[in-house]
Structure formats: structure tokens, C-alpha cells
XYZ file of N, CA and C in Angstrom:
411
model
N -45.316 53.587 -111.310
C -44.628 52.546 -112.031
C -44.589 51.266 -111.226
N -44.263 51.368 -109.953
C -44.121 50.188 -109.104
C -45.330 50.152 -108.152
N -46.307 49.318 -108.508
C -47.506 49.283 -107.667
C -48.077 47.867 -107.532
N -47.278 46.863 -107.837
C -47.731 45.475 -107.733
C -47.707 44.981 -106.312
N -48.085 43.724 -106.145
C -48.120 43.117 -104.824
C -46.757 42.600 -104.383
N -45.862 42.392 -105.346
C -44.533 41.885 -105.016
C -43.741 42.966 -104.304
N -42.704 42.537 -103.565
C -41.842 43.557 -102.933
C -41.258 44.485 -103.982
N -41.008 45.718 -103.609
C -40.520 46.732 -104.522
C -39.229 46.310 -105.228
N -38.313 45.691 -104.494
C -37.039 45.300 -105.131
C -37.294 44.269 -106.235
N -38.277 43.390 -106.076
C -38.635 42.411 -107.100
C -39.189 43.124 -108.321
N -40.059 44.121 -108.109
C -40.615 44.868 -109.224
C -39.538 45.625 -110.009
N -38.567 46.188 -109.292
C -37.458 46.885 -109.948
C -36.656 45.880 -110.782
N -36.305 44.762 -110.197
C -35.536 43.756 -110.934
C -36.318 43.259 -112.144
N -37.630 43.044 -111.998
C -38.454 42.606 -113.124
C -38.492 43.640 -114.226
N -38.557 44.902 -113.857
C -38.575 45.974 -114.867
C -37.247 46.023 -115.649
N -36.165 45.859 -114.949
C -34.858 45.846 -115.621
C -34.754 44.624 -116.529
N -35.220 43.463 -116.034
C -35.208 42.266 -116.889
C -36.036 42.509 -118.147
N -37.197 43.130 -117.991
C -38.064 43.409 -119.141
C -37.375 44.370 -120.104
N -36.714 45.362 -119.592
C -35.991 46.325 -120.428
C -34.846 45.652 -121.202
N -34.178 44.687 -120.571
C -33.139 43.953 -121.256
C -33.751 43.068 -122.332
N -34.837 42.377 -122.010
C -35.485 41.507 -122.982
C -36.006 42.274 -124.189
N -36.570 43.456 -123.962
C -37.153 44.247 -125.055
C -36.120 44.958 -125.878
N -34.877 45.040 -125.363
C -33.835 45.770 -126.056
C -33.738 47.217 -125.642
N -34.595 47.638 -124.721
C -34.499 49.020 -124.212
C -33.159 49.230 -123.492
N -32.645 48.170 -122.894
C -31.293 48.177 -122.309
C -30.478 47.129 -123.056
N -29.364 47.534 -123.594
C -28.509 46.630 -124.377
C -27.267 46.223 -123.603
N -26.622 45.172 -124.069
C -25.401 44.705 -123.446
C -24.397 45.831 -123.301
N -23.752 45.887 -122.175
C -22.736 46.895 -121.832
C -23.307 48.280 -121.587
N -24.628 48.418 -121.588
C -25.236 49.724 -121.296
C -25.341 49.921 -119.796
N -25.046 51.127 -119.349
C -25.102 51.423 -117.913
C -26.544 51.637 -117.508
N -26.900 51.115 -116.331
C -28.223 51.338 -115.750
C -28.113 52.416 -114.701
N -29.278 52.967 -114.331
C -29.275 53.999 -113.317
C -28.637 53.475 -112.023
N -28.001 54.341 -111.307
C -27.401 53.969 -110.032
C -28.500 53.821 -108.985
N -28.130 53.241 -107.857
C -29.110 53.107 -106.760
C -29.551 54.483 -106.295
N -28.666 55.448 -106.311
C -29.021 56.817 -105.916
C -30.012 57.415 -106.918
N -29.755 57.199 -108.211
C -30.677 57.705 -109.230
C -32.069 57.054 -109.095
N -32.076 55.742 -108.839
C -33.374 55.059 -108.628
C -34.081 55.642 -107.425
N -33.339 55.817 -106.330
C -33.948 56.351 -105.104
C -34.550 57.715 -105.339
N -33.824 58.568 -106.047
C -34.290 59.916 -106.295
C -35.437 59.923 -107.276
N -35.326 59.209 -108.383
C -36.340 59.182 -109.435
C -37.667 58.590 -108.925
N -37.590 57.482 -108.216
C -38.809 56.783 -107.809
C -39.158 56.974 -106.324
N -38.386 57.803 -105.640
C -38.616 58.125 -104.235
C -38.695 56.845 -103.390
N -37.629 56.090 -103.465
C -37.519 54.841 -102.711
C -36.233 54.848 -101.927
N -36.110 53.899 -101.040
C -34.879 53.746 -100.252
C -33.783 53.192 -101.168
N -32.590 53.771 -101.161
C -31.509 53.261 -102.000
C -31.197 51.782 -101.730
N -31.413 51.335 -100.512
C -31.157 49.924 -100.190
C -32.110 48.992 -100.966
N -33.300 49.477 -101.277
C -34.256 48.689 -102.048
C -33.732 48.480 -103.469
N -33.257 49.547 -104.086
C -32.686 49.431 -105.439
C -31.426 48.542 -105.391
N -30.614 48.714 -104.355
C -29.394 47.916 -104.234
C -29.727 46.433 -104.122
N -30.803 46.082 -103.437
C -31.214 44.681 -103.318
C -31.607 44.135 -104.686
N -32.338 44.925 -105.480
C -32.734 44.493 -106.823
C -31.490 44.281 -107.681
N -30.560 45.219 -107.610
C -29.316 45.115 -108.405
C -28.510 43.883 -107.989
N -28.449 43.627 -106.677
C -27.701 42.447 -106.189
C -28.297 41.175 -106.756
N -29.624 41.119 -106.806
C -30.302 39.935 -107.366
C -29.937 39.753 -108.840
N -29.935 40.869 -109.579
C -29.607 40.819 -111.009
C -28.134 40.484 -111.245
N -27.262 40.921 -110.370
C -25.845 40.553 -110.471
C -25.688 39.054 -110.220
N -26.384 38.559 -109.198
C -26.312 37.109 -108.884
C -26.814 36.270 -110.076
N -27.785 36.786 -110.818
C -28.346 36.064 -111.961
C -27.488 36.219 -113.220
N -26.536 37.136 -113.189
C -25.709 37.372 -114.377
C -26.338 38.313 -115.386
N -27.329 39.075 -114.959
C -27.976 40.050 -115.853
C -27.212 41.375 -115.835
N -26.718 41.756 -114.663
C -25.932 42.971 -114.531
C -24.558 42.602 -113.963
N -23.630 43.517 -114.170
C -22.318 43.385 -113.493
C -21.876 44.780 -113.095
N -20.982 44.829 -112.111
C -20.531 46.092 -111.557
C -19.132 46.412 -112.042
N -18.935 47.637 -112.492
C -17.602 48.164 -112.773
C -17.251 49.045 -111.590
N -16.275 48.633 -110.837
C -15.930 49.345 -109.621
C -15.668 50.813 -109.895
N -16.364 51.654 -109.134
C -16.192 53.098 -109.260
C -16.932 53.726 -110.446
N -17.568 52.911 -111.254
C -18.277 53.438 -112.431
C -19.760 53.222 -112.336
N -20.193 51.972 -112.018
C -21.620 51.690 -111.908
C -21.979 50.302 -112.359
N -23.267 50.109 -112.581
C -23.824 48.816 -112.991
C -24.100 48.847 -114.486
N -23.802 47.697 -115.126
C -23.975 47.578 -116.577
C -24.659 46.284 -116.904
N -25.325 46.264 -118.060
C -25.973 45.034 -118.545
C -24.883 44.079 -118.999
N -24.935 42.880 -118.505
C -23.937 41.852 -118.820
C -24.054 41.396 -120.276
N -22.928 41.139 -120.921
C -22.991 40.553 -122.253
C -23.742 39.209 -122.190
N -24.620 38.985 -123.139
C -25.399 37.754 -123.171
C -26.596 37.723 -122.244
N -26.846 38.820 -121.533
C -27.972 38.857 -120.590
C -29.319 38.662 -121.306
N -29.489 39.282 -122.451
C -30.768 39.171 -123.170
C -31.002 37.709 -123.589
N -29.999 37.055 -124.130
C -30.138 35.684 -124.564
C -30.407 34.756 -123.368
N -29.745 35.033 -122.249
C -29.947 34.243 -121.018
C -31.392 34.380 -120.543
N -31.878 35.622 -120.467
C -33.241 35.852 -120.009
C -34.249 35.236 -120.988
N -33.967 35.363 -122.263
C -34.878 34.810 -123.274
C -34.976 33.268 -123.119
N -33.863 32.622 -122.922
C -33.848 31.168 -122.762
C -34.637 30.760 -121.522
N -34.437 31.484 -120.423
C -35.175 31.197 -119.188
C -36.666 31.399 -119.370
N -37.040 32.504 -120.027
C -38.466 32.793 -120.243
C -39.105 31.808 -121.199
N -38.340 31.341 -122.179
C -38.890 30.335 -123.102
C -39.223 29.052 -122.338
N -38.316 28.626 -121.487
C -38.567 27.422 -120.693
C -39.825 27.600 -119.820
N -39.929 28.742 -119.188
C -41.083 29.051 -118.342
C -42.348 29.121 -119.164
N -42.266 29.725 -120.348
C -43.434 29.825 -121.235
C -43.977 28.443 -121.587
N -43.100 27.573 -122.010
C -43.538 26.226 -122.374
C -44.132 25.497 -121.169
N -43.510 25.598 -120.027
C -43.991 24.891 -118.822
C -45.299 25.496 -118.293
N -45.401 26.827 -118.296
C -46.577 27.492 -117.690
C -47.720 27.727 -118.664
N -47.432 27.804 -119.948
C -48.487 28.134 -120.917
C -48.777 26.966 -121.857
N -47.776 26.521 -122.587
C -48.001 25.506 -123.621
C -48.418 24.159 -123.037
N -47.709 23.698 -122.044
C -48.042 22.385 -121.459
C -49.461 22.332 -120.908
N -49.922 23.355 -120.149
C -51.310 23.331 -119.687
C -52.329 23.404 -120.864
N -51.996 24.131 -121.918
C -52.911 24.189 -123.084
C -53.031 22.814 -123.695
N -51.916 22.148 -123.861
C -51.944 20.797 -124.447
C -52.733 19.824 -123.556
N -52.595 19.966 -122.258
C -53.338 19.093 -121.336
C -54.837 19.375 -121.443
N -55.210 20.650 -121.491
C -56.635 20.991 -121.667
C -57.170 20.482 -122.993
N -56.382 20.641 -124.050
C -56.801 20.157 -125.362
C -57.038 18.649 -125.328
N -56.143 17.934 -124.657
C -56.302 16.481 -124.546
C -57.602 16.142 -123.808
N -57.846 16.844 -122.722
C -59.083 16.591 -121.941
C -60.338 16.900 -122.728
N -60.255 17.882 -123.621
C -61.416 18.286 -124.417
C -61.511 17.550 -125.741
N -60.564 16.674 -125.993
C -60.582 15.926 -127.240
C -60.196 16.752 -128.456
N -59.402 17.802 -128.236
C -58.944 18.649 -129.322
C -57.577 18.150 -129.794
N -57.479 17.875 -131.075
C -56.241 17.374 -131.654
C -55.160 18.460 -131.638
N -53.942 18.073 -131.415
C -52.819 19.022 -131.376
C -52.727 19.792 -132.692
N -53.019 19.142 -133.814
C -52.963 19.825 -135.102
C -53.987 20.973 -135.149
N -55.143 20.765 -134.508
C -56.152 21.828 -134.465
C -55.658 23.018 -133.621
N -54.982 22.724 -132.532
C -54.412 23.793 -131.693
C -53.367 24.566 -132.484
N -52.490 23.856 -133.183
C -51.431 24.512 -133.983
C -52.062 25.342 -135.088
N -53.078 24.801 -135.755
C -53.760 25.528 -136.828
C -54.365 26.841 -136.281
N -54.979 26.784 -135.109
C -55.584 27.992 -134.501
C -54.486 28.996 -134.167
N -53.363 28.541 -133.631
C -52.265 29.442 -133.333
C -51.754 30.132 -134.593
N -51.592 29.368 -135.664
C -51.132 29.955 -136.928
C -52.117 30.956 -137.471
N -53.398 30.627 -137.359
C -54.467 31.527 -137.823
C -54.420 32.848 -137.058
N -54.306 32.761 -135.733
C -54.254 33.970 -134.898
C -52.966 34.766 -135.159
N -51.869 34.081 -135.331
C -50.606 34.764 -135.616
C -50.685 35.527 -136.941
N -51.300 34.907 -137.962
C -51.448 35.562 -139.264
C -52.335 36.775 -139.151
N -53.419 36.666 -138.376
C -54.334 37.795 -138.189
C -53.633 38.925 -137.454
N -52.851 38.597 -136.434
C -52.140 39.599 -135.680
C -51.093 40.303 -136.536
N -50.431 39.536 -137.405
C -49.415 40.124 -138.283
C -50.043 41.050 -139.307
N -51.271 40.777 -139.720
C -51.945 41.586 -140.723
C -52.612 42.810 -140.140
N -52.873 42.786 -138.838
C -53.556 43.909 -138.186
C -52.629 45.102 -138.065
N -53.176 46.328 -138.162
C -52.325 47.505 -137.969
C -51.796 47.553 -136.548
N -50.602 48.085 -136.428
C -49.956 48.188 -135.115
C -50.769 49.070 -134.197
N -50.931 48.633 -132.969
C -51.631 49.407 -131.958
C -50.631 50.302 -131.242
N -51.022 51.523 -130.936
C -50.088 52.401 -130.201
C -49.815 51.795 -128.842
N -48.541 51.928 -128.410
C -48.162 51.410 -127.111
C -47.895 52.554 -126.174
N -48.032 52.283 -124.895
C -47.718 53.318 -123.906
C -46.247 53.195 -123.576
N -45.603 54.322 -123.423
C -44.161 54.322 -123.085
C -44.012 54.010 -121.629
N -43.053 53.151 -121.318
C -42.706 52.861 -119.929
C -41.443 53.643 -119.580
N -41.308 54.010 -118.337
C -40.084 54.730 -117.953
C -38.840 53.912 -118.273
N -37.838 54.565 -118.736
C -36.575 53.939 -119.115
C -35.763 53.629 -117.908
N -35.265 52.410 -117.818
C -34.449 52.017 -116.681
C -32.989 52.431 -116.851
N -32.569 52.618 -118.051
C -31.149 52.915 -118.285
C -30.839 54.392 -118.272
N -29.606 54.681 -117.978
C -29.126 56.066 -118.045
C -28.550 56.285 -119.425
N -28.823 57.379 -120.018
C -28.336 57.652 -121.383
C -27.343 58.774 -121.379
């Protein structure tokens, strides 16, 4: 599950963020403890704790003393807003700049996006692979 180039704690935090964004983890839902992460993924508990500390600092998770870590209310909306800003800056703005350089009108770009979106909506759903669940049930 964790095999990227980023440090392991970053990959864990990213996976939890993704689970919150996708709805796999909902507000007020408890996430696995650092001990559960360490046992499940055979990692150092301090690595999981570092990921959790980052998510607490961001307001994605919060700690209930003596109980564990939980998804913060509003975390999904917060992450969505941050990702939208990043999406526009990292994806849309460069596309518009390339279109300008190539002499492609913005209306043509929008028309292509609508065409692709309609085709994707009409296509049968592709099976997805299940990712390990970050939350405890």
C-alpha cells in the first residue's frame, strides 16, 4: 500500500486525506490507532503518530483523550476546498496558458471538456480496485 517516494508518514496522511475526501471516512468516525497502523502495515508506531500529528495540525483529525483519533467535522469540505484551489492552480491555469500559446480559444477548451464529460457519463462504470480502509469499524 505504501510504496511511493515520499516519506511513509506523508503517504499515510495522504491516504487518510483521500479516504476523507472519498467519503470512506466520515466526520466523527474513528480512525485506526497508531498501534493498529503499526501492526497492520508493519511500521514504526512513531511514523503513524507523525502522520496523525500532521492531520491534527491541519484540522482533518482530532483526538479524544483516552479514546482515539477521529475525523474532524468539516474535514471533507476543508480538504475539498484546498484541493479545488490546487486543481485550478496546477491543472486549469497551465491548460489555459498552453491553449493561449497554441491559439486555442477558451470556448473550444470548454466545449472539449463538456464533450469528454458527457462521454464519460455515458460510458459504463469501470470496476475499481478496493483500497485498504483507513478507518476502524
